[in-house]
Short mmCIF file of C-alpha atoms in Angstrom, two decimals:
data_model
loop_
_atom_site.label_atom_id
_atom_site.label_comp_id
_atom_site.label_asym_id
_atom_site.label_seq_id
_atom_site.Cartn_x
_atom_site.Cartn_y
_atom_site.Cartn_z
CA UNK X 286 -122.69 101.44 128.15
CA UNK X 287 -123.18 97.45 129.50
CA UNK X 288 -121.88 96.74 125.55
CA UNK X 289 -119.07 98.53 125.97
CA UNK X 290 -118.04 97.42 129.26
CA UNK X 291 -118.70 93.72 128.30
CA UNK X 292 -116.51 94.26 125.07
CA UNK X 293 -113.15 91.77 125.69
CA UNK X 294 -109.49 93.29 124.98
CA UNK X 295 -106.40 92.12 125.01
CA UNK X 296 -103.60 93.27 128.02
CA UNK X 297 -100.00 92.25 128.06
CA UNK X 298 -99.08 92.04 131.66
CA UNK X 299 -95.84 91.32 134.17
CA UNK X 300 -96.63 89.11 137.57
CA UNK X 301 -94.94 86.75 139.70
CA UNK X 302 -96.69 82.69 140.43
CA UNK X 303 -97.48 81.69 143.36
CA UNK X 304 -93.53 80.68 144.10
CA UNK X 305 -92.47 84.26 143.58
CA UNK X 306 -90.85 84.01 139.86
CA UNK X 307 -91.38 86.72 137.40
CA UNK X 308 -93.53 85.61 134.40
CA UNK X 309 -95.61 87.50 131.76
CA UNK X 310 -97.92 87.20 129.21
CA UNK X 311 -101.57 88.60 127.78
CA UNK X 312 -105.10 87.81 128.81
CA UNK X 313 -108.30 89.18 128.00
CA UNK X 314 -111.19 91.11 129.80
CA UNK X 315 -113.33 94.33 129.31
CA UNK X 316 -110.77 96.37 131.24
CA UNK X 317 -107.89 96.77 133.36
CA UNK X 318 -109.27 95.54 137.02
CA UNK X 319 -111.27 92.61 135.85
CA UNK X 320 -107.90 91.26 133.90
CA UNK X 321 -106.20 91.50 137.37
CA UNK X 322 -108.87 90.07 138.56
CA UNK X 323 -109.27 87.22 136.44
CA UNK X 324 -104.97 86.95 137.06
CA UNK X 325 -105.09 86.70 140.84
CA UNK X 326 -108.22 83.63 140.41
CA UNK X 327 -105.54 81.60 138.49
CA UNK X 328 -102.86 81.96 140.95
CA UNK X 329 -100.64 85.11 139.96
CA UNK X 330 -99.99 88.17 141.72
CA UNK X 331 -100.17 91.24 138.59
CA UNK X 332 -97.88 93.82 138.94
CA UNK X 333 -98.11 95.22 135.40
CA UNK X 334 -101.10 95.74 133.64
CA UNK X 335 -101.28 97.25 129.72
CA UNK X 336 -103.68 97.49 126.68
CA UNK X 337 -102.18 95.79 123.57
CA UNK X 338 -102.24 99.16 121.97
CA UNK X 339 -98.99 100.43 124.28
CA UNK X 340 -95.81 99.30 124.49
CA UNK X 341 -94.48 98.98 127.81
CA UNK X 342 -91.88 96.29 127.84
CA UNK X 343 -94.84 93.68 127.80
CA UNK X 344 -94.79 92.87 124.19
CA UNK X 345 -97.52 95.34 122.80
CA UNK X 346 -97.21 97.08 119.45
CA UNK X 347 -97.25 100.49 119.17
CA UNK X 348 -99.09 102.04 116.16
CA UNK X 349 -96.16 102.94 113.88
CA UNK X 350 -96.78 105.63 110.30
CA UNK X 351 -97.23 103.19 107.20
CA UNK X 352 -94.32 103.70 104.83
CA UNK X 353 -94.10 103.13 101.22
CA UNK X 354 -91.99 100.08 102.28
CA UNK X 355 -94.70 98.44 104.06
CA UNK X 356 -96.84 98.84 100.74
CA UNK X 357 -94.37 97.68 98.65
CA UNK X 358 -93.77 94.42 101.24
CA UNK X 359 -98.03 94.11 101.54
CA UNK X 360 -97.50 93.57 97.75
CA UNK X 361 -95.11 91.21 97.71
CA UNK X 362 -97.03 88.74 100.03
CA UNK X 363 -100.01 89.32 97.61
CA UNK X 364 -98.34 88.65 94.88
CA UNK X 365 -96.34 85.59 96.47
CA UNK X 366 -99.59 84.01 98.28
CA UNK X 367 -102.29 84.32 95.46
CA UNK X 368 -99.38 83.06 93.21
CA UNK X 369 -99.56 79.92 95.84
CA UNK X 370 -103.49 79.16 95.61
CA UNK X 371 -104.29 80.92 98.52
CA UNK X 372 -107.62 82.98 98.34
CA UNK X 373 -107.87 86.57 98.52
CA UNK X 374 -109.85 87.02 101.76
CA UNK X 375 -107.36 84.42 103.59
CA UNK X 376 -104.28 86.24 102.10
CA UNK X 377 -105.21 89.35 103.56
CA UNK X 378 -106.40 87.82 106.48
CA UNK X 379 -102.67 86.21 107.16
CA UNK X 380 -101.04 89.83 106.17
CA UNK X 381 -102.91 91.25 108.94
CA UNK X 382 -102.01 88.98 111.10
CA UNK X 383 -98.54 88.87 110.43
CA UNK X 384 -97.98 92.08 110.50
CA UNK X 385 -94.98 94.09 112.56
CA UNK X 386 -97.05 97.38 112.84
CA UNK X 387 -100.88 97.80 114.04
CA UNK X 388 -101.59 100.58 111.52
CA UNK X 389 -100.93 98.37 108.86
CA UNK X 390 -102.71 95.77 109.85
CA UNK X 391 -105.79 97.85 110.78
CA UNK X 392 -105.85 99.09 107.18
CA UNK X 393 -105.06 95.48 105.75
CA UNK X 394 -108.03 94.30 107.90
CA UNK X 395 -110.32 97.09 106.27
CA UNK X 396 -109.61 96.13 102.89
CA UNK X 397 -110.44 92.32 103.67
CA UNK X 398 -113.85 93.71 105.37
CA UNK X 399 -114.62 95.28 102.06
CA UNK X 400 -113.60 92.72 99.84
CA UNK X 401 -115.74 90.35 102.08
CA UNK X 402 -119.12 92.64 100.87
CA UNK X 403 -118.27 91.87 97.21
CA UNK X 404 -116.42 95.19 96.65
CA UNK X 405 -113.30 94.34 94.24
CA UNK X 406 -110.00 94.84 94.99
CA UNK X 407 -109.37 97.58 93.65
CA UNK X 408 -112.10 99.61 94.73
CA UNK X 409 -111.27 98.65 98.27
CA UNK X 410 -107.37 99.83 97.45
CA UNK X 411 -109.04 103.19 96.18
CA UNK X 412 -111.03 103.59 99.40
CA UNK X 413 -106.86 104.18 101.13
CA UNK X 414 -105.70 107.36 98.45
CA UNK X 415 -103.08 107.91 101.42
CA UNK X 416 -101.65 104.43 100.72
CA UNK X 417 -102.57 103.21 97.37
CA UNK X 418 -102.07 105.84 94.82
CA UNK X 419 -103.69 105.72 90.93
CA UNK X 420 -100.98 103.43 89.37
CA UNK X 421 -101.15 100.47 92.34
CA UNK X 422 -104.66 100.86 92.11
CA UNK X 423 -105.16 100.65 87.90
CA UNK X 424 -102.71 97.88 88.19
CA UNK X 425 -104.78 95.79 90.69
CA UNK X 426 -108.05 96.86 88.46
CA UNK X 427 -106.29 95.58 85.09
CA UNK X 428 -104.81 92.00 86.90
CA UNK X 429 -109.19 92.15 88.30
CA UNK X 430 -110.08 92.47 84.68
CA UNK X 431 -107.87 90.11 82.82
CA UNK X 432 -107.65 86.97 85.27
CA UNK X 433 -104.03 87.71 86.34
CA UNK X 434 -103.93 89.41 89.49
CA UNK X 435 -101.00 87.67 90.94
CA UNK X 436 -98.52 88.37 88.20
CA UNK X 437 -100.09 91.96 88.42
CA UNK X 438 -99.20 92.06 91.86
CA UNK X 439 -95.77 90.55 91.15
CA UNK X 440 -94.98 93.31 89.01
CA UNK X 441 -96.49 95.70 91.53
CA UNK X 442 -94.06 94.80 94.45
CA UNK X 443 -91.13 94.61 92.21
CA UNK X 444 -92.16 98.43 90.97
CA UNK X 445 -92.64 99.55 94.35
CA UNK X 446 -89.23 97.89 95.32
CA UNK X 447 -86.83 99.66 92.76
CA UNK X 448 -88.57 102.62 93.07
CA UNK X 449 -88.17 102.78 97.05
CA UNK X 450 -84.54 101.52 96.70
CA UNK X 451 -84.25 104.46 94.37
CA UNK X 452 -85.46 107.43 96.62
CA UNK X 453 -83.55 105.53 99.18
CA UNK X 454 -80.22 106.00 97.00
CA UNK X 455 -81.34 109.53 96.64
CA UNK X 456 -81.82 110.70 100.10
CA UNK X 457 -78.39 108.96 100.87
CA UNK X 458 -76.69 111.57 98.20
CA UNK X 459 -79.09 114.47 99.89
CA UNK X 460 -77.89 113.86 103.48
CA UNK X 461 -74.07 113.88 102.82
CA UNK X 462 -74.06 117.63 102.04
CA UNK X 463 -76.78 118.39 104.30
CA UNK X 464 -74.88 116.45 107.09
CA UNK X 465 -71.58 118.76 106.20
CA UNK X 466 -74.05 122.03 106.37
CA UNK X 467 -75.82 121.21 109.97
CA UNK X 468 -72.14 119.37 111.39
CA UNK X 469 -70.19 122.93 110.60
CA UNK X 470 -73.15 125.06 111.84
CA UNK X 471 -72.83 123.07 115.37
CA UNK X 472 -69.34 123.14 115.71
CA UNK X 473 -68.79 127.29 114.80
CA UNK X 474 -72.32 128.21 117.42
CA UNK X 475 -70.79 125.85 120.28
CA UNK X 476 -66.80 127.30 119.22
CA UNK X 477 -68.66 130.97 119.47
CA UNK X 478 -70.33 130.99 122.01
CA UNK X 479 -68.64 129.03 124.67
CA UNK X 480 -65.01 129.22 123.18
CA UNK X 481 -64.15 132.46 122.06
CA UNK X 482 -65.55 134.75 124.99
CA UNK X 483 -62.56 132.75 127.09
CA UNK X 484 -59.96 134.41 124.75
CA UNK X 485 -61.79 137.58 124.91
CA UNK X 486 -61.83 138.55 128.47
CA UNK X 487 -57.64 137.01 127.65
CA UNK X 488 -57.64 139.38 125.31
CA UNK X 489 -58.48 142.42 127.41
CA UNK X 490 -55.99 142.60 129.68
CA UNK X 491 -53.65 143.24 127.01
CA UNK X 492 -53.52 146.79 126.22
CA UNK X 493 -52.74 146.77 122.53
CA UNK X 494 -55.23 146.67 119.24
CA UNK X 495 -56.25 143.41 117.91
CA UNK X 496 -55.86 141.86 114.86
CA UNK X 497 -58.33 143.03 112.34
CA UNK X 498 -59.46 138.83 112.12
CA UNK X 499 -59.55 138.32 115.64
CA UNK X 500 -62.07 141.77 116.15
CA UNK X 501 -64.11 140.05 113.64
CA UNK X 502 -64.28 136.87 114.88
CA UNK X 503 -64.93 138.29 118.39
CA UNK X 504 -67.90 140.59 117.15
CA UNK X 505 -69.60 137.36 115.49
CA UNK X 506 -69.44 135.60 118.92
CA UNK X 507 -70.55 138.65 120.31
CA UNK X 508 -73.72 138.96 118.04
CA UNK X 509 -74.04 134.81 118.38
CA UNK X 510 -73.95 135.36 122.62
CA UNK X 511 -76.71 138.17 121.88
CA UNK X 512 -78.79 137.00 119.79
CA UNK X 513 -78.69 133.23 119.49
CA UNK X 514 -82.19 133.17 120.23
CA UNK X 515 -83.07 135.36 117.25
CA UNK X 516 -80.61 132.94 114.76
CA UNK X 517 -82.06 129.78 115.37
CA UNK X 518 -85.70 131.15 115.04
CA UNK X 519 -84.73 132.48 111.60
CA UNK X 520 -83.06 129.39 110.71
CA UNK X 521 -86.50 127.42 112.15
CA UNK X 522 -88.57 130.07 110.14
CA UNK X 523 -86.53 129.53 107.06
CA UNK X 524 -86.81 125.66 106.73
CA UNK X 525 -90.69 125.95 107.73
CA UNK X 526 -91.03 128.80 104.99
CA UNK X 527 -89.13 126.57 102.66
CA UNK X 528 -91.24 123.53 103.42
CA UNK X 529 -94.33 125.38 103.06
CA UNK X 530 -93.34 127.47 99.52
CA UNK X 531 -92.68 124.00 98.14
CA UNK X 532 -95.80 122.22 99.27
CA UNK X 533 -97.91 124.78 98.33
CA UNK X 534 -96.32 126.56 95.29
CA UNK X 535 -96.13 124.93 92.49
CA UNK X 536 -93.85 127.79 91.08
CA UNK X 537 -91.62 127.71 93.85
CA UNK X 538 -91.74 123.56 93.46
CA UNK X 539 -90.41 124.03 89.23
CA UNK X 540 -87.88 126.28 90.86
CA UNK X 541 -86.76 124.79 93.20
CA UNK X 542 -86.69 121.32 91.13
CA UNK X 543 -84.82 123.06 87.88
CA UNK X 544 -82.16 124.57 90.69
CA UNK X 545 -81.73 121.25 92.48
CA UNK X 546 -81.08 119.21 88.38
CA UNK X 547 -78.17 121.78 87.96
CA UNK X 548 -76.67 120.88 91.38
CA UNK X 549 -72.70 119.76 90.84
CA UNK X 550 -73.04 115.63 91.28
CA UNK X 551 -75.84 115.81 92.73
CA UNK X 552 -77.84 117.46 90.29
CA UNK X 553 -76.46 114.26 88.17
CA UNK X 554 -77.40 111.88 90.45
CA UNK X 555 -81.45 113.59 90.90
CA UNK X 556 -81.65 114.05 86.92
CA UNK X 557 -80.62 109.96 86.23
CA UNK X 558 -83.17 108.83 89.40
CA UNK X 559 -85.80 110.80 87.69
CA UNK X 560 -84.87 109.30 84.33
CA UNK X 561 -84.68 105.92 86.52
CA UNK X 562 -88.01 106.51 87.70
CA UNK X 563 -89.81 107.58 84.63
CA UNK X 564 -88.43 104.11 82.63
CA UNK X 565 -89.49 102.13 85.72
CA UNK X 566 -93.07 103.43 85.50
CA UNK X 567 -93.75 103.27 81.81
CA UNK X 568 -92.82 99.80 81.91
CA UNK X 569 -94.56 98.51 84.57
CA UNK X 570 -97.79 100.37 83.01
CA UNK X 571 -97.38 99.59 79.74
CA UNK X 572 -96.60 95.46 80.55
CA UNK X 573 -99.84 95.51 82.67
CA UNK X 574 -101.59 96.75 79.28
CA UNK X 575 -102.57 99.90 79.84
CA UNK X 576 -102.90 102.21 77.06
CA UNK X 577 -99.87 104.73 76.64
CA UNK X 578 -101.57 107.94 76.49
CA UNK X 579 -103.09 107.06 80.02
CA UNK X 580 -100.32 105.48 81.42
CA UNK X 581 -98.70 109.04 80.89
CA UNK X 582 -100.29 110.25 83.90
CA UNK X 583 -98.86 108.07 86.28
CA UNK X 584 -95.98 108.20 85.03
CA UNK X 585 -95.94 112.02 85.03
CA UNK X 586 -97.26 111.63 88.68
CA UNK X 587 -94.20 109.04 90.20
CA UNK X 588 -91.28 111.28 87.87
CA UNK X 589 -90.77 112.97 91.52
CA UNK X 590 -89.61 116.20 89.67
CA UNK X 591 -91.67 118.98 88.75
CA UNK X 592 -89.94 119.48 85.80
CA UNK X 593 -89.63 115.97 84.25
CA UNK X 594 -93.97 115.34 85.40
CA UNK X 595 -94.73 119.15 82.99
CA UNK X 596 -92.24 117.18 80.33
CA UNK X 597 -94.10 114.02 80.47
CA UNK X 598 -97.77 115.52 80.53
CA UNK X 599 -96.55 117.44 77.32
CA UNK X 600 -95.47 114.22 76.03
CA UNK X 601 -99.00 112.88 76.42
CA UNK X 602 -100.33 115.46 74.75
CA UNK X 603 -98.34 115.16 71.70
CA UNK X 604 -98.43 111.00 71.70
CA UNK X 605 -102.36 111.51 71.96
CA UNK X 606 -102.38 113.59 68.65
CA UNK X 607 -100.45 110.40 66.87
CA UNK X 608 -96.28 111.27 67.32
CA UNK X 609 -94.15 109.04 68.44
CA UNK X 610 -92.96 108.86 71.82
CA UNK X 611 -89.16 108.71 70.89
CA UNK X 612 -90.34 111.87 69.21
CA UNK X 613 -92.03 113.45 71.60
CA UNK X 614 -89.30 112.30 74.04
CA UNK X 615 -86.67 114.51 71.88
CA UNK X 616 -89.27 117.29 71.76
CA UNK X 617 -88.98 117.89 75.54
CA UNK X 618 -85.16 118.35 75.09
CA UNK X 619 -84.76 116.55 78.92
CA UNK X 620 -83.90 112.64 78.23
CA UNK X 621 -80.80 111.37 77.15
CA UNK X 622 -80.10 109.81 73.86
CA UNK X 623 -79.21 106.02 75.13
CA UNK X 624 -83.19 106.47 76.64
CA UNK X 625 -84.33 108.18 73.23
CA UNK X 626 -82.70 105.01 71.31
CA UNK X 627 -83.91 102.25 73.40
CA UNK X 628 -87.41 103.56 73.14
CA UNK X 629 -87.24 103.97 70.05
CA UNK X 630 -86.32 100.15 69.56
CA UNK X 631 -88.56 99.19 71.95
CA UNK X 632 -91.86 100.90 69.62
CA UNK X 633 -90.12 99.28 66.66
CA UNK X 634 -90.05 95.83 67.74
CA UNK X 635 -93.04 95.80 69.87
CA UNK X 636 -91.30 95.86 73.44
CA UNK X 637 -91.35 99.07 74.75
CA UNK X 638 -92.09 97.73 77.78
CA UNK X 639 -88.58 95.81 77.70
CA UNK X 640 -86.50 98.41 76.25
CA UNK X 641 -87.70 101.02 79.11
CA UNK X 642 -86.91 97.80 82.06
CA UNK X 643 -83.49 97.86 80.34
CA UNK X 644 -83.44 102.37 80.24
CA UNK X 645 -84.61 101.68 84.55
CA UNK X 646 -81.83 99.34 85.31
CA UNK X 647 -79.07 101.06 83.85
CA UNK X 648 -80.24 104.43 85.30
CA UNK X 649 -80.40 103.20 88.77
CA UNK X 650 -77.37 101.21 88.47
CA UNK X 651 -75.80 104.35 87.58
CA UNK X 652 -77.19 106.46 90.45
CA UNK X 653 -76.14 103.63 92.39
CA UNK X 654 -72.33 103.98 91.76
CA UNK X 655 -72.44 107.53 91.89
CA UNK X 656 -74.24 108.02 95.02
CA UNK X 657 -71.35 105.54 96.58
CA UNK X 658 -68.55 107.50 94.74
CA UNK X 659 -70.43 111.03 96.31
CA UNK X 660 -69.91 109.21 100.01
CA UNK X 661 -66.08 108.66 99.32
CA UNK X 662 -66.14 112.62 97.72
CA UNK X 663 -67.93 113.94 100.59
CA UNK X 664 -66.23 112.20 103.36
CA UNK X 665 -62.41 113.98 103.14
CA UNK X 666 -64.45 117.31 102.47
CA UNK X 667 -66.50 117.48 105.30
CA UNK X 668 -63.18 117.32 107.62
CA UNK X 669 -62.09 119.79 105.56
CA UNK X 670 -64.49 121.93 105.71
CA UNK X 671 -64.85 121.71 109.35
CA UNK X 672 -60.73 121.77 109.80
CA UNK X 673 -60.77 125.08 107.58
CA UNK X 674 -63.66 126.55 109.85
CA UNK X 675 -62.18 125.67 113.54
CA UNK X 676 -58.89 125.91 111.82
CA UNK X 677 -59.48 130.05 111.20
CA UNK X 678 -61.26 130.56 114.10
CA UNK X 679 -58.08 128.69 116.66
CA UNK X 680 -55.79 131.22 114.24
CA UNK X 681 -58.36 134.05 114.56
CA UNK X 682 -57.67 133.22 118.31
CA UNK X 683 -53.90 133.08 118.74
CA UNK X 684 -52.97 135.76 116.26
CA UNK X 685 -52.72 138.28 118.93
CA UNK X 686 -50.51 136.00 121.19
CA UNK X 687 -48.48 135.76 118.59
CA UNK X 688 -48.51 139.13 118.33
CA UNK X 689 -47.47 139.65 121.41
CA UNK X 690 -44.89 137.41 121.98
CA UNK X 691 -43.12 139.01 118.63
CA UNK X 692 -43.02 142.23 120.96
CA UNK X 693 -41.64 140.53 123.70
#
């Protein structure tokens, strides 16, 4: 207990000096009282007192998740610093420091501890599955092995880079018609159930049978006034159900996957980022020098489609019993032919790992420009699908006025 209570930490705090102006700043001390304590003995009255762990206004850092993007930037300060002459220890040491978010530098931290007891880098990478999947951590073992870590690295972070700029680019064409889905569900609940019961109780004062639109429209707010309760648990308890089907059936993920390539546009734009994807991967492995057959796995692994990773795996297969991988490429019946003829260049002149770079950028260039185009598309169609919605339900609304005023 006298260990722990003796142990220093670090507390961001807010006071005013001795002429009354508000300052701030961190000291150390085992815990809150004795850092007020050791404030008042220099002169400054404490009136805010926090662990470096919250953030409070004081400066702290909150412990953040660690995205892919923070891997892919903890690579390219690797790669950049060894390339530089710095040692490994110091470079991680420096990341750690420098770092915007606590979690990563906590994990940083714990692979320079490990690297400090003679455990290699990679090994230490392997020890973080969460963080450093198979391909990172091959690729850090093969730079280990051969002397050239830093260009390892280098290729690395500019891997992880186009890869995360690619999911980015497909998320962006996901949220448009997600965005149009959620924004018309909003607008016809709130239109429901707050709007159309006004027109109702209008409505019955009138003596005369409705409109066979406006009785329908009135007996969905109805059921909506009801029951809303009941809809938004089943909409809950469908995206949960969904969510759960596809993390834990891998049936449900192929279907699911082969639904979503067939997708108008957007099946277009998910079919050329997992083309993108697959080219990036390959070359990346195959320029680091490891063998095809077991670079197959990780690139079967990053594809990001169920379908395309059961393609590649059966590509591995066949280019492990001595065909081709153009071949076994065409076999699969799922890449397009500019891929099929740039690979097969690439194994005729001896850069396969060139020819796929070239397959990568012209597939995400390509998603690039359609994902913009799919923003421009989906932008006059989501007012129009919300003008066509509100639109039928202001008609469903004033058809019996009209009605009765064509009495009148």
């Amino acid at each position: 207990m006298a260990s722990t209570m003796s142990e220093n930490q670090t507390f961001f705090w807010i006071g005013t000096d001795r002429s009354g102006a508000r300052i701030k700043g961190q000291t150390d001390g085992p815990n809150e009282a004795m850092a007020k304590v050791a404030l008042r003995k220099q002169g400054i009255n404490p009136i805010r007192v926090r662990k470096q762990t919250t953030i409070f206004g004081l400066g702290g850092k909150r412990k953040k998740k660690i995205k892919a993007g923070d891997i892919a930037i903890f690579a390219r300060q690797m790669a950049t610093m060894l390339a530089a002459g710095v040692p490994l220890v110091q470079s991680l040491e420096i990341i750690a420091k420098g770092a915007d978010n606590p979690s990563l530098a906590e994990l940083v931290d714990a692979i320079r501890k490990d690297i400090e007891d003679g455990i290699p880098l990679a090994q230490a990478l392997s020890r973080h599955p969460k963080y450093f999947d198979d391909l990172f951590v091959n690729l850090v073992d093969a730079g280990e092995k051969s002397g050239a870590l830093e260009s390892l690295l280098d290729k690395i972070a500019t891997y992880k880079e186009k890869t995360e700029a690619i999911k980015a680019k497909v998320r962006k064409a996901l949220f448009y018609p997600s965005a149009v889905i959620v924004v018309a569900i909003i607008v016809v609940g709130i239109l429901l159930y707050f709007v159309v019961p006004q027109f109702q109780s209008l409505f019955q004062g009138f003596g005369a049978d409705l409109p066979a639109f406006t009785l329908l429209v009135i007996s969905l707010s109805e059921t909506v006034q009801a029951w809303w309760w009941l809809i938004i648990g089943i909409i809950a308890a469908a995206f949960y159900a969904f969510f759960q089907a596809r993390l834990r059936s891998r049936s449900f993920r192929r279907m699911n996957d082969r639904l979503a390539l067939k997708l108008p546009v957007i099946g277009d734009i998910l079919y050329k980022a997992a083309v993108a994807r697959f080219a990036r991967t390959l070359s990346t492995m195959f320029a680091a020098g490891v063998p095809l057959v077991e670079a197959m796995d990780s690139v079967a692994r990053a594809s990001g489609n169920i379908v395309f990773e059961e393609a590649i795996l059966q590509m591995r297969d066949q280019v492990s019993s001595g065909v081709q991988l153009q071949l076994a490429m065409n076999n699969t019946g799922l890449f397009p032919s500019m891929a099929l003829q740039m690979v097969a260049i690439g194994e005729e002149s001896g850069s396969l790992d060139a020819m796929c770079a070239r397959v990568a950028d012209f597939y995400e260039a390509e998603v690039d420009n359609q994902v913009d185009s799919l923003s421009s598309l989906l932008e006059p169609m989501i007012m129009a699908i919300i003008g066509v919605l509100v639109g039928g339900l202001v008609i469903a609304m004033y058809l019996p006025i009209f009605k009765l005023g064509s009495v009148v």
